């Protein structure tokens, strides 16, 4: 018999897990991601009984967290992940660390052995007793809130606190540790359900002056009114706060250029004449040019971490900085905290309503902003490239094919590595979908789970762009996409290497180590054999890639496309710039150009 959330009787008790599932329904949760096990099976049973929350079983707990993370980023709702004790619980940690670093609201429900077995050598014990480690000490550093539910009655207090902490400013994971016997216990229903209350938290950072309220708002408004040329650098919090409209209006009134951080390409129209490009180590030189000409740099929804500030340090030091963000910036300046959307509306309200013209850019814009990385070919690398069995497709050609096929309401999840750097640099964000890059921890393989979570939550076509290294870490989540018919298109850039590591070895360490170069693997053939119902394609060139992408767009099912890329193609990545500049004008002999030992190829 299925018990809906609103059918639970108001008098009498229910199992703790039934109460928990009903409360998750009340706060709008539609999916719970995880991996089953003895100490979490009761919660899965309760979720199944609600009939309103879909329990999704992943292949690995890391991917289950990233599914909840992708769900949260695509919907701006609370993502929920569940795992059993022991190794299952520990596998959550890297995914929660990404959500913590990127300020993504995720609730982790972690099973524990029964309380009566604590301190007695229970299997998978993490109570902190009798020489076991304490799970609270593991999860606390990667969460905004972590608590153990010691008895049934305490859940009514701890669950609202966990939900509120996850959705506060700054957002992030909350963790509840749930012993099996507590999950099964009866609990009296409280008079009200979970009502998360957003919290405002401002943390002082050296070099930044932070302050909520009228005084800080007046200081920010005065600085903006006094600047004739403003460069806005916008970050991921703009998407999390649903503040794209407020950002666009602010840019219009200021006549500002707008750059974005690598993880926030979708917060501003990439085709707008105001768009200055991507800031930082995978970005565009145009941003630095605009910053040098600006009277003021305005950070919106970002603290400007190293990946976003790389290459801008000298220009930032010479330019006044103002920040509007729940947390103060990593650079010195005036900071206005609090809820981002409300703060932007308040600041916009104090500016003249007329639109100011945008100054010309420092370089050609908009769709193809001037690349930071130049085009000369550096000296050849000396370790043989693994045979590809055919031609390779350049990253730039592949990304152009993706751009030509990408639906404007699709979500894009970009993984780490050479392919990721190229997509960040060259691929315009869809107008009406997310463009997500997990730069909090930068963990390879994040996109496979995250893309599935976003696709299941929204029903929109989702592209996952990843390299073969990321695929070999967590690519078997393709199985989850097939099982749940998630509309995800996986695009694997296969260069048969940890290619960015190989390039670093050559350019920075002085020689390529063979362990970063792999024997060729036909990934598409392997996936096709494992999943006969899956549309799996090996694209031999950019045209075949585009054709396969268009075919996947017309389907409601998952699709998988692999293409061979060159392991030595240098991506648009700032640390490689000095090496490419030092070899400007170098021309390789024809024998090297046609050889399998050819050197790096550049992405423009």
XYZ file of C-alpha atoms in Angstrom:
604
model
C 0.000 0.000 0.000
C 1.372 3.414 -0.955
C 1.146 6.138 1.667
C 1.278 9.650 0.221
C 2.901 12.392 2.289
C -0.398 14.129 2.993
C -2.093 10.853 3.974
C 0.040 10.276 7.087
C -2.308 10.571 10.062
C -1.999 13.691 12.189
C -2.378 11.741 15.420
C -0.240 8.791 16.415
C 3.278 7.848 15.374
C 5.020 6.812 12.191
C 8.467 5.431 11.451
C 11.197 8.023 11.518
C 11.999 7.275 7.854
C 8.349 7.755 6.833
C 8.265 11.102 8.611
C 11.577 12.067 6.978
C 10.348 11.148 3.490
C 7.124 13.105 4.019
C 9.028 16.194 5.148
C 11.328 16.025 2.120
C 8.240 15.979 -0.075
C 6.904 19.073 1.709
C 10.056 21.062 0.904
C 9.820 20.173 -2.793
C 12.285 17.298 -3.148
C 11.413 15.155 -6.188
C 14.434 12.815 -6.396
C 16.715 11.122 -3.882
C 20.017 9.823 -5.252
C 22.206 7.225 -3.627
C 23.373 3.646 -3.319
C 21.487 1.164 -1.148
C 22.702 -0.918 1.760
C 21.551 -2.503 4.997
C 21.800 0.652 7.071
C 19.891 2.865 4.614
C 17.355 0.405 3.176
C 14.544 1.606 5.455
C 14.802 5.123 4.044
C 14.652 3.782 0.491
C 11.548 1.827 1.484
C 9.936 4.968 2.899
C 10.790 7.017 -0.201
C 9.257 4.321 -2.385
C 6.090 4.414 -0.281
C 5.616 8.160 -0.692
C 4.953 7.813 -4.396
C 6.165 11.400 -4.812
C 9.961 11.119 -4.535
C 11.852 9.059 -7.081
C 14.654 7.016 -5.563
C 17.564 6.807 -8.016
C 20.238 4.159 -7.433
C 23.671 5.184 -8.699
C 26.667 2.959 -9.262
C 28.943 4.826 -6.809
C 28.286 7.174 -3.923
C 30.532 9.904 -5.339
C 28.344 10.009 -8.432
C 25.235 9.914 -6.258
C 26.401 13.126 -4.574
C 27.138 14.733 -7.924
C 23.654 13.732 -9.101
C 22.207 15.605 -6.116
C 24.611 18.467 -6.876
C 23.568 18.633 -10.549
C 19.905 18.403 -9.515
C 20.390 21.376 -7.168
C 22.267 23.495 -9.717
C 19.686 22.861 -12.441
C 16.610 23.456 -10.265
C 17.839 25.697 -7.403
C 16.181 23.181 -5.071
C 17.666 21.063 -2.318
C 19.524 18.037 -3.649
C 19.302 14.881 -1.526
C 21.717 11.948 -1.407
C 21.484 8.800 0.730
C 24.162 6.229 1.505
C 24.764 3.367 3.864
C 27.498 3.193 6.496
C 31.164 2.328 6.113
C 32.679 2.554 2.647
C 29.427 3.910 1.224
C 29.506 6.797 3.653
C 33.189 7.505 3.019
C 32.626 7.589 -0.746
C 30.399 10.622 -0.200
C 33.235 12.807 1.043
C 34.789 14.030 -2.261
C 31.367 14.813 -3.729
C 30.327 16.707 -0.602
C 33.644 18.558 -0.700
C 32.797 19.793 -4.221
C 29.314 20.890 -3.097
C 30.850 22.613 -0.067
C 33.486 24.457 -2.083
C 30.956 25.463 -4.770
C 28.218 26.354 -2.239
C 25.620 23.875 -3.539
C 22.672 22.971 -1.248
C 22.805 19.201 -0.694
C 21.361 17.133 2.159
C 23.216 13.868 2.842
C 21.340 11.185 4.786
C 23.898 8.649 5.976
C 22.980 5.320 7.550
C 24.813 4.079 10.621
C 24.888 0.761 12.534
C 22.284 0.374 15.304
C 23.064 2.342 18.464
C 23.096 -0.833 20.578
C 26.144 -2.079 18.672
C 28.237 1.071 19.144
C 31.562 0.455 20.853
C 31.245 -3.295 20.356
C 33.025 -3.662 17.056
C 29.967 -3.222 14.885
C 30.499 -3.757 11.170
C 31.227 -0.391 9.509
C 31.133 1.423 12.854
C 32.004 5.128 12.875
C 30.620 6.217 16.253
C 33.981 7.331 17.617
C 33.741 4.779 20.434
C 36.135 1.984 21.353
C 38.769 3.007 18.836
C 36.479 3.567 15.857
C 36.679 6.871 13.987
C 33.914 9.440 14.377
C 31.878 10.099 11.221
C 31.007 13.558 12.513
C 34.672 14.512 12.440
C 34.895 13.318 8.831
C 31.819 15.134 7.516
C 31.954 18.351 9.549
C 34.764 19.970 7.483
C 32.827 19.446 4.235
C 29.411 20.536 5.461
C 27.620 23.606 6.758
C 25.846 21.407 9.321
C 26.495 17.895 10.602
C 24.602 16.071 13.333
C 23.888 12.584 14.574
C 20.230 11.713 15.166
C 20.562 9.899 18.476
C 16.855 9.250 19.003
C 13.581 9.494 17.125
C 12.330 12.657 18.792
C 15.434 14.675 17.920
C 14.776 14.417 14.170
C 11.964 16.981 14.349
C 14.544 19.521 15.541
C 17.587 18.437 13.511
C 15.954 18.053 10.099
C 14.739 21.686 9.844
C 18.148 22.891 11.010
C 19.908 20.771 8.382
C 17.634 21.953 5.572
C 17.991 25.587 6.633
C 21.778 25.335 6.856
C 22.030 23.807 3.373
C 19.981 26.651 1.876
C 21.536 29.484 3.876
C 24.061 32.015 2.622
C 26.608 30.583 2.111
C 24.873 27.451 0.899
C 26.386 24.011 1.129
C 25.937 20.419 2.256
C 24.225 19.345 5.471
C 24.712 15.845 6.864
C 22.458 13.786 9.140
C 23.839 10.514 10.508
C 20.977 8.044 10.980
C 21.478 4.842 13.047
C 19.384 1.973 11.705
C 17.340 1.487 14.884
C 16.530 5.213 14.990
C 15.301 5.051 11.391
C 12.931 2.238 12.358
C 11.679 3.854 15.582
C 8.273 5.454 15.945
C 8.021 9.222 16.213
C 5.123 11.495 17.128
C 4.274 13.897 14.346
C 5.005 17.549 15.196
C 2.489 20.331 14.624
C 4.342 21.613 11.558
C 6.645 20.376 8.858
C 10.077 21.528 7.831
C 10.095 25.236 7.052
C 13.593 26.205 5.996
C 14.458 29.781 6.921
C 17.222 31.372 4.833
C 20.063 32.554 7.004
C 22.440 35.402 6.199
C 26.049 34.937 7.170
C 28.917 37.297 6.459
C 32.477 36.145 7.079
C 35.385 38.568 7.354
C 38.278 38.019 4.968
C 41.626 39.759 5.214
C 41.817 42.661 2.785
C 38.051 43.018 2.318
C 35.632 45.352 4.045
C 32.314 43.558 4.414
C 29.046 44.839 5.704
C 25.349 44.284 5.107
C 22.750 46.986 5.294
C 22.440 50.616 4.287
C 26.023 51.705 5.009
C 27.625 49.095 2.742
C 24.954 49.594 0.077
C 25.542 53.341 0.061
C 29.293 52.829 -0.300
C 28.819 50.449 -3.210
C 26.275 52.726 -4.921
C 28.532 55.766 -4.542
C 31.461 53.873 -6.050
C 29.351 52.766 -9.021
C 27.938 56.224 -9.670
C 31.446 57.668 -9.678
C 32.829 55.232 -12.271
C 32.550 55.922 -15.988
C 33.917 52.560 -17.147
C 32.981 49.437 -15.195
C 33.982 45.815 -15.750
C 31.622 43.366 -14.065
C 32.976 39.885 -13.358
C 30.008 37.651 -12.598
C 30.075 34.249 -10.911
C 28.085 31.111 -10.198
C 26.106 32.641 -7.320
C 24.188 34.696 -9.919
C 22.701 31.435 -11.217
C 22.191 29.993 -7.723
C 20.278 33.121 -6.661
C 18.297 33.314 -9.928
C 19.666 36.843 -10.396
C 20.451 36.881 -14.125
C 17.811 39.550 -14.782
C 19.162 41.776 -12.029
C 22.714 41.358 -13.385
C 21.616 42.306 -16.915
C 19.784 45.393 -15.633
C 22.794 46.466 -13.586
C 25.045 46.131 -16.635
C 22.577 48.147 -18.738
C 22.416 51.023 -16.275
C 26.182 51.106 -15.774
C 27.044 50.659 -19.447
C 29.383 47.944 -18.196
C 31.353 45.187 -19.837
C 30.476 41.796 -18.347
C 32.980 38.975 -17.957
C 32.213 35.665 -16.274
C 34.160 33.229 -14.121
C 34.938 29.803 -15.671
C 32.025 28.179 -13.821
C 29.485 30.870 -14.724
C 29.311 31.165 -18.521
C 25.524 30.897 -18.378
C 24.870 33.880 -16.105
C 25.147 36.440 -18.929
C 24.326 36.258 -22.641
C 27.561 35.200 -24.363
C 26.352 36.800 -27.599
C 25.703 40.222 -26.094
C 27.938 43.107 -27.256
C 28.604 43.723 -23.554
C 30.085 40.238 -23.075
C 33.828 40.522 -22.454
C 34.607 36.806 -22.201
C 35.776 34.390 -19.530
C 38.109 35.605 -16.787
C 41.063 33.613 -15.538
C 43.358 30.801 -16.564
C 41.034 29.353 -19.219
C 39.733 32.716 -20.317
C 40.240 35.518 -22.774
C 42.807 38.301 -23.002
C 39.971 40.697 -23.744
C 38.980 40.584 -20.056
C 42.365 41.850 -18.964
C 42.207 44.598 -21.595
C 38.803 45.744 -20.348
C 39.985 45.619 -16.734
C 42.983 47.850 -17.508
C 40.660 50.417 -19.107
C 38.057 50.247 -16.325
C 37.678 52.743 -13.473
C 36.116 50.042 -11.316
C 35.906 46.250 -11.178
C 32.576 45.003 -9.845
C 32.418 41.382 -8.680
C 28.889 39.977 -8.690
C 28.208 36.529 -7.289
C 31.868 35.545 -7.023
C 34.719 35.859 -4.552
C 37.135 35.717 -7.522
C 39.143 32.578 -6.691
C 42.483 31.809 -8.331
C 41.074 30.121 -11.449
C 39.074 33.283 -12.167
C 41.754 35.822 -11.255
C 44.729 34.143 -12.965
C 46.416 36.579 -15.333
C 44.510 39.558 -13.893
C 46.576 40.178 -10.763
C 48.434 43.287 -11.924
C 45.328 44.873 -13.410
C 43.299 44.077 -10.281
C 45.946 45.653 -8.064
C 45.605 48.897 -10.043
C 41.779 48.961 -10.101
C 39.317 49.624 -7.262
C 37.192 46.536 -6.521
C 33.610 46.349 -5.279
C 31.947 43.021 -4.502
C 28.260 42.099 -4.212
C 28.116 38.539 -2.906
C 27.026 36.659 0.233
C 30.706 36.184 1.100
C 33.481 38.804 0.792
C 35.996 38.541 -2.067
C 39.485 37.090 -2.011
C 40.807 40.462 -3.210
C 40.766 43.768 -1.351
C 37.713 45.928 -1.857
C 34.321 47.085 -0.617
C 31.872 44.215 -0.075
C 28.103 44.123 0.208
C 26.867 40.844 1.701
C 23.466 39.295 2.193
C 21.110 37.763 -0.336
C 22.547 38.445 -3.790
C 19.287 39.057 -5.620
C 18.006 41.480 -2.979
C 21.354 43.287 -2.826
C 21.428 43.729 -6.615
C 17.899 45.091 -6.646
C 18.772 47.565 -3.910
C 21.880 48.782 -5.733
C 20.104 49.019 -9.097
C 17.365 51.043 -7.430
C 19.880 53.739 -6.509
C 21.277 54.112 -10.036
C 19.840 56.287 -12.805
C 17.231 54.374 -14.777
C 18.632 55.330 -18.184
C 20.865 52.955 -20.087
C 24.511 53.903 -20.564
C 26.346 52.876 -23.748
C 28.977 50.206 -23.447
C 32.532 51.224 -24.440
C 34.201 49.324 -27.240
C 36.061 46.173 -26.275
C 39.817 45.804 -26.177
C 39.566 42.989 -28.712
C 37.064 41.444 -31.122
C 33.921 40.127 -29.463
C 31.235 38.786 -28.998
C 30.895 35.087 -29.912
C 34.564 34.420 -30.462
C 36.378 36.494 -27.891
C 40.088 36.921 -28.519
C 41.920 33.859 -27.194
C 44.626 34.300 -24.606
C 46.755 31.514 -26.062
C 48.666 32.345 -29.295
C 48.887 30.095 -32.304
C 52.598 29.295 -32.884
C 53.507 25.628 -32.615
C 56.066 24.814 -29.899
C 58.922 22.348 -30.098
C 57.807 18.784 -30.703
C 57.400 16.357 -27.857
C 59.538 13.278 -28.065
C 57.433 10.455 -26.660
C 55.430 8.654 -29.365
C 51.729 9.340 -29.462
C 49.622 6.151 -29.158
C 48.268 5.102 -32.533
C 44.667 6.244 -32.949
C 43.739 3.850 -35.718
C 42.495 6.806 -37.751
C 42.328 10.564 -37.842
C 41.944 12.792 -34.841
C 39.549 15.693 -34.363
C 40.900 18.925 -32.921
C 39.226 20.237 -29.782
C 38.281 23.424 -31.597
C 36.561 21.480 -34.404
C 34.772 19.271 -31.901
C 33.562 22.188 -29.817
C 32.331 23.936 -32.974
C 30.305 20.810 -33.810
C 28.837 20.814 -30.300
C 27.955 24.492 -30.638
C 26.202 23.872 -33.971
C 24.036 21.090 -32.501
C 23.458 22.343 -28.957
C 19.798 23.126 -28.165
C 19.471 26.528 -26.522
C 17.485 25.046 -23.636
C 20.007 22.256 -22.995
C 22.214 21.939 -19.935
C 25.974 21.547 -20.418
C 28.240 19.909 -17.828
C 31.951 20.277 -18.554
C 34.565 18.045 -16.898
C 38.194 18.749 -16.050
C 41.169 18.500 -18.421
C 42.036 19.619 -21.934
C 38.537 19.168 -23.329
C 37.076 21.095 -20.410
C 39.466 24.018 -20.797
C 38.630 24.208 -24.496
C 34.873 24.121 -23.914
C 35.128 26.840 -21.272
C 37.160 28.937 -23.688
C 35.280 28.373 -26.940
C 31.752 27.057 -26.347
C 29.072 29.735 -25.833
C 26.618 28.860 -23.088
C 23.074 27.948 -24.134
C 20.677 30.844 -23.722
C 18.185 28.990 -21.543
C 20.158 26.174 -19.915
C 22.931 25.718 -17.391
C 26.652 25.642 -18.251
C 28.207 23.933 -15.228
C 31.880 23.465 -14.399
C 32.830 22.011 -11.016
C 35.772 24.219 -10.111
C 35.295 23.894 -6.345
C 37.409 20.749 -6.147
C 37.934 20.210 -9.871
C 37.327 16.489 -9.487
C 37.481 14.430 -12.675
C 34.344 12.449 -13.405
C 31.975 14.903 -11.686
C 29.948 15.482 -14.833
C 28.646 11.952 -15.309
C 26.521 11.969 -12.192
C 25.783 15.695 -12.255
C 24.504 15.584 -15.829
C 22.224 12.667 -15.003
C 20.861 14.463 -11.938
C 20.099 17.605 -13.932
C 18.491 15.658 -16.782
C 16.243 13.623 -14.473
C 15.241 16.727 -12.510
C 14.338 18.878 -15.518
C 13.661 16.481 -18.368
C 15.834 18.706 -20.594
C 18.526 17.381 -22.911
C 21.846 17.517 -21.066
C 25.306 17.357 -22.615
C 28.221 15.884 -20.671
C 31.607 16.874 -22.132
C 34.469 14.847 -20.676
C 37.795 13.259 -21.503
C 38.706 9.599 -21.394
C 40.451 10.048 -18.041
C 37.213 11.276 -16.477
C 35.278 8.485 -18.192
C 37.493 5.787 -16.713
C 36.876 7.236 -13.248
C 33.084 7.450 -13.185
C 31.845 6.822 -16.719
C 29.971 3.646 -15.788
C 27.217 5.914 -14.499
C 26.137 5.623 -18.144
C 24.408 2.524 -16.781
C 22.307 4.747 -14.501
C 21.360 6.967 -17.439
C 20.254 3.900 -19.392
C 18.326 2.412 -16.470
C 16.407 5.628 -15.807
C 16.144 6.767 -19.446
C 17.814 10.089 -18.651
C 18.039 12.434 -21.678
C 21.841 12.793 -21.459
C 24.292 12.962 -24.363
C 27.761 11.897 -23.249
C 30.555 13.278 -25.464
C 33.944 11.723 -24.725
C 37.071 13.438 -26.067
C 39.405 10.443 -26.159
C 43.071 11.376 -26.411
C 44.232 8.097 -24.835
C 46.066 9.938 -22.095
C 45.936 12.074 -19.024
C 46.820 14.654 -21.624
C 47.018 17.809 -19.523
C 49.376 15.933 -17.195
C 51.436 14.762 -20.183
C 51.717 18.314 -21.498
C 52.687 19.570 -18.036
C 55.296 16.818 -17.846
C 56.860 17.998 -21.105
C 56.602 21.759 -20.719
C 57.106 22.120 -16.970
C 58.761 18.913 -15.757
C 61.087 18.474 -18.722
C 59.858 15.217 -20.225
C 56.785 13.088 -20.775
C 56.357 10.074 -18.523
C 54.890 7.090 -20.315
C 52.416 6.418 -17.513
C 50.406 9.482 -18.569
C 50.006 8.062 -22.100
C 47.696 5.091 -22.673
C 47.283 2.386 -25.301
C 44.319 3.162 -27.516
C 40.880 2.200 -26.224
C 37.780 2.107 -28.399
C 35.458 3.499 -25.751
C 32.385 3.752 -27.974
C 32.663 0.085 -29.019
C 33.003 -0.995 -25.400
C 29.989 1.019 -24.295
C 27.943 -0.218 -27.261
C 28.729 -3.819 -26.329
C 27.819 -3.239 -22.681
C 24.566 -1.405 -23.427
C 23.028 -2.720 -26.671
C 19.984 -0.432 -26.354
C 22.152 2.705 -26.083
C 22.840 4.831 -29.162
C 26.661 4.699 -29.039
C 28.758 6.267 -31.816
C 32.440 6.618 -32.636
C 32.669 9.908 -34.546
C 35.544 9.947 -37.005
C 35.326 13.668 -37.734
C 33.479 16.816 -36.714
C 30.680 16.238 -39.231
C 29.945 12.789 -37.812
C 29.993 14.251 -34.310
C 27.451 16.897 -35.255
C 25.239 14.324 -36.956
C 25.282 12.078 -33.885
C 24.488 15.032 -31.620
C 21.517 16.061 -33.748
C 20.262 12.482 -33.653
C 20.469 12.448 -29.865
C 18.596 15.767 -29.668
C 15.654 14.190 -31.481
C 15.502 11.337 -28.999
C 14.300 11.262 -25.420
C 16.870 8.591 -24.557
C 20.527 8.753 -23.511
C 23.241 8.757 -26.170
C 27.005 8.210 -26.145
C 29.550 9.624 -28.597
C 33.326 9.195 -28.496
C 35.887 10.833 -30.771
C 39.652 10.549 -30.991
C 41.654 13.675 -30.154
C 45.376 14.380 -30.143
C 47.129 13.840 -26.820
C 49.529 16.716 -27.573
C 47.010 19.373 -28.541
C 47.653 22.270 -26.188
C 44.448 23.635 -24.663
C 43.799 27.321 -23.913
C 45.313 27.207 -20.430
C 47.297 30.113 -19.015
C 50.152 28.119 -17.364
C 51.153 26.869 -20.830
C 51.337 30.370 -22.318
C 55.022 31.151 -21.532
C 56.109 27.965 -23.318
C 54.077 28.695 -26.438
C 55.262 32.335 -26.541
C 58.897 31.281 -26.220
C 58.650 29.234 -29.419
C 56.812 31.813 -31.517
C 57.736 31.450 -35.129
C 59.000 27.904 -34.718
C 58.276 25.753 -37.754
C 58.509 22.008 -37.545
C 60.120 19.961 -40.315
C 57.648 18.272 -42.626
C 58.801 14.895 -41.381
C 57.751 15.843 -37.866
C 54.455 17.303 -39.036
C 53.496 14.001 -40.625
C 54.968 11.821 -37.914
C 53.229 10.149 -35.009
C 55.765 11.996 -32.854
C 54.336 15.354 -33.831
C 54.328 18.126 -31.261
C 51.480 19.953 -29.599
C 48.716 21.407 -31.711
C 47.098 24.649 -30.553
C 43.524 25.564 -29.933
C 42.698 29.108 -31.077
